[in-house]
GROMACS .gro file of C-alpha atoms in nm:
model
  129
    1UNK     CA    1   8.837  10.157  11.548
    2UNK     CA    2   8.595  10.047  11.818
    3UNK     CA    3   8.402   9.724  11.862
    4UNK     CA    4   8.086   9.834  11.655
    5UNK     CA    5   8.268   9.912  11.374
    6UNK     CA    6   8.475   9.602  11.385
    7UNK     CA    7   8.150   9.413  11.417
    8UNK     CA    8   8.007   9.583  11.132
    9UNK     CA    9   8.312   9.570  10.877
   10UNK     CA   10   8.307   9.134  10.983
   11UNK     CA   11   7.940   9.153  10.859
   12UNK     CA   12   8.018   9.359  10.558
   13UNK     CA   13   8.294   9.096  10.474
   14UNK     CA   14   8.047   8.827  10.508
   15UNK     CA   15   7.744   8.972  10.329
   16UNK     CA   16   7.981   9.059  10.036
   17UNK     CA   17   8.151   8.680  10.019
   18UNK     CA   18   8.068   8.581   9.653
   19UNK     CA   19   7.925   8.901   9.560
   20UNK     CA   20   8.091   9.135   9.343
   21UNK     CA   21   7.975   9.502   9.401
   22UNK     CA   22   8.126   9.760   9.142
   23UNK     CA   23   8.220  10.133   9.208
   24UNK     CA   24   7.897  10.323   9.102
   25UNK     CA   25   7.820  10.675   9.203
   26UNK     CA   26   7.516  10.920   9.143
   27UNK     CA   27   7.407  10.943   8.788
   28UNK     CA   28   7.516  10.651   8.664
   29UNK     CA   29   7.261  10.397   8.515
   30UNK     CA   30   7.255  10.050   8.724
   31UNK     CA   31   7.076   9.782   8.691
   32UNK     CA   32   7.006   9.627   9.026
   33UNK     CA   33   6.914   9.217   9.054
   34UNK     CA   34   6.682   9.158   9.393
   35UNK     CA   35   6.537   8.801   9.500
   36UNK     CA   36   6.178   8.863   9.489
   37UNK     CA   37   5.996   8.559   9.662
   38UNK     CA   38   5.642   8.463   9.552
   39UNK     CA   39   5.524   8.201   9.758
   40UNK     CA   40   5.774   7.886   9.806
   41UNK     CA   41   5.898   8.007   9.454
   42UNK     CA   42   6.221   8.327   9.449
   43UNK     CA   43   6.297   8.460   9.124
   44UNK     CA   44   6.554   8.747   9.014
   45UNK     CA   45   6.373   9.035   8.910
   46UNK     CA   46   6.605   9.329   8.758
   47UNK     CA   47   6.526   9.682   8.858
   48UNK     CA   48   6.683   9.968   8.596
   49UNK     CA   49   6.718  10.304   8.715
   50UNK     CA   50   6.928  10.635   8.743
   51UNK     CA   51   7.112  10.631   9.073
   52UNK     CA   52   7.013  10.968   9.220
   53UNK     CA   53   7.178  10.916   9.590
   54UNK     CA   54   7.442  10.699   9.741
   55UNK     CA   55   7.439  10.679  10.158
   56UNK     CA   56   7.756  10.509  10.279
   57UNK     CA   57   7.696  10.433  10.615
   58UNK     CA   58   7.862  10.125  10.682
   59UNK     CA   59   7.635   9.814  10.702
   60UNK     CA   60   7.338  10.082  10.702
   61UNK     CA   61   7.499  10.213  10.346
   62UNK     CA   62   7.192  10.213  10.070
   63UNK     CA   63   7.157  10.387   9.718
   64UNK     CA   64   6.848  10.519   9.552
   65UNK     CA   65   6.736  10.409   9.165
   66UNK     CA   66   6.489  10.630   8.972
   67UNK     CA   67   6.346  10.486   8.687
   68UNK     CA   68   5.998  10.611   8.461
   69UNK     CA   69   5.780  10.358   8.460
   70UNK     CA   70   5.446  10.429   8.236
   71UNK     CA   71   5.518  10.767   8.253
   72UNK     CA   72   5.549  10.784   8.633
   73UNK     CA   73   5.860  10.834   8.806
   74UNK     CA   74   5.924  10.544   9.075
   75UNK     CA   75   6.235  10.540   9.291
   76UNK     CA   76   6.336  10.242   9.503
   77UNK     CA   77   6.611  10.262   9.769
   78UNK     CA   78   6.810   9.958   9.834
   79UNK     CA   79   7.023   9.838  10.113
   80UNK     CA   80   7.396   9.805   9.945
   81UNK     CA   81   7.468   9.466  10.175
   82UNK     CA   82   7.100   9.298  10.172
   83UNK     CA   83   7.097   8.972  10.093
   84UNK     CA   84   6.766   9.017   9.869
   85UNK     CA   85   7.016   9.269   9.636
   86UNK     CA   86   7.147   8.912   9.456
   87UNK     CA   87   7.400   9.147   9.148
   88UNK     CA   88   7.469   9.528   9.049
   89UNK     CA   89   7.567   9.603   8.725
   90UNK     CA   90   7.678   9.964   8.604
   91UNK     CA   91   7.485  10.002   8.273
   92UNK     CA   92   7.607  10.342   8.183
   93UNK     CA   93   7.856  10.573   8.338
   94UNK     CA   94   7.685  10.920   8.423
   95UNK     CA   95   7.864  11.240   8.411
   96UNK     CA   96   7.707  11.484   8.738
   97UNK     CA   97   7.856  11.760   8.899
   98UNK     CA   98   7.640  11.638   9.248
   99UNK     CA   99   7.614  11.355   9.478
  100UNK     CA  100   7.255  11.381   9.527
  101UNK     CA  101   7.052  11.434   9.209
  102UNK     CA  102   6.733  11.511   9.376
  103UNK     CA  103   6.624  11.827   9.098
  104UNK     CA  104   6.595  11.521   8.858
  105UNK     CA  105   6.248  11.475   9.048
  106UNK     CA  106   6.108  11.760   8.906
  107UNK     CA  107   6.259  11.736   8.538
  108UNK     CA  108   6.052  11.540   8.245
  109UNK     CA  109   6.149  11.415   7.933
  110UNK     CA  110   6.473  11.527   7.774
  111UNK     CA  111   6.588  11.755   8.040
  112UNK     CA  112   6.619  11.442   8.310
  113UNK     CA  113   6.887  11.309   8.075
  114UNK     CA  114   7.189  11.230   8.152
  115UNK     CA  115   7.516  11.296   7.927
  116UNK     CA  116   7.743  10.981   7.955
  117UNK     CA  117   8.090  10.988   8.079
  118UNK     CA  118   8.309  10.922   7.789
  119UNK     CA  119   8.634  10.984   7.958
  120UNK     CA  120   8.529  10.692   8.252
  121UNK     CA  121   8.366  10.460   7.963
  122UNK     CA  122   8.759  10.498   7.783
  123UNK     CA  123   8.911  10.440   8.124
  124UNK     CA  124   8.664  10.147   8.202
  125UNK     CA  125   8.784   9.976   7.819
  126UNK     CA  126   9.155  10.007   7.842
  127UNK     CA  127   9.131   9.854   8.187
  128UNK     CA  128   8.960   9.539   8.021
  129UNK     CA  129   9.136   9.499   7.726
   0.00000   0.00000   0.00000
């Protein structure tokens, strides 16, 4: 391992002090908490989507959420290890055969769904319980 990567895996460890990021990969439904400041005022506003991509890139790593809003489809890509990303919760487990879910652009209505993963969801129970 050189000294970038070094330097980037101490400022991974730092951004992620306190933070609990979960294993989440394309398809799945997140929602993503980000700090939105409005003047002197920050709020948390919570962003629900499909995850369509997932970069991992080191400190540069990012994901991208697609969500319908009013009957347009808005996607929002979000640095994994910004400091404005304040919690990421898996809402639903998605069951994909890709990594990048880009065709889900073009789909509308019922054929953009997504059919949850029930063997993961089991998994995910019997861990907790």
């Amino acid at each position: 391992m050189n000294i970038i990567e070094n330097l980037e895996q101490e400022q991974i460890a730092k951004l992620t002090e306190g933070k609990n990021l979960p294993d989440f990969k394309a398809g799945d439904t997140l929602k993503v908490h980000t700090k939105v400041k409005e003047g002197d005022r920050e709020r948390i506003q919570v962003y629900e989507g499909v995850c369509i991509a997932r970069k991992n890139d080191g400190l540069n790593s990012s994901f991208t959420v697609r969500k319908i809003s009013f009957g347009e489809g808005v996607e929002r890509v979000f640095p994994l290890y910004s400091p404005n990303v304040a919690k990421i919760e898996v809402a639903r487990i998605g069951k994909v055969r890709r990594a990048k879910l880009y065709f889900l652009r073009a789909l509308r209505g019922r054929s953009a769904r997504i059919a949850d993963d029930l063997s993961a969801r089991a998994k995910a129970n019997s861990d907790k319980a």
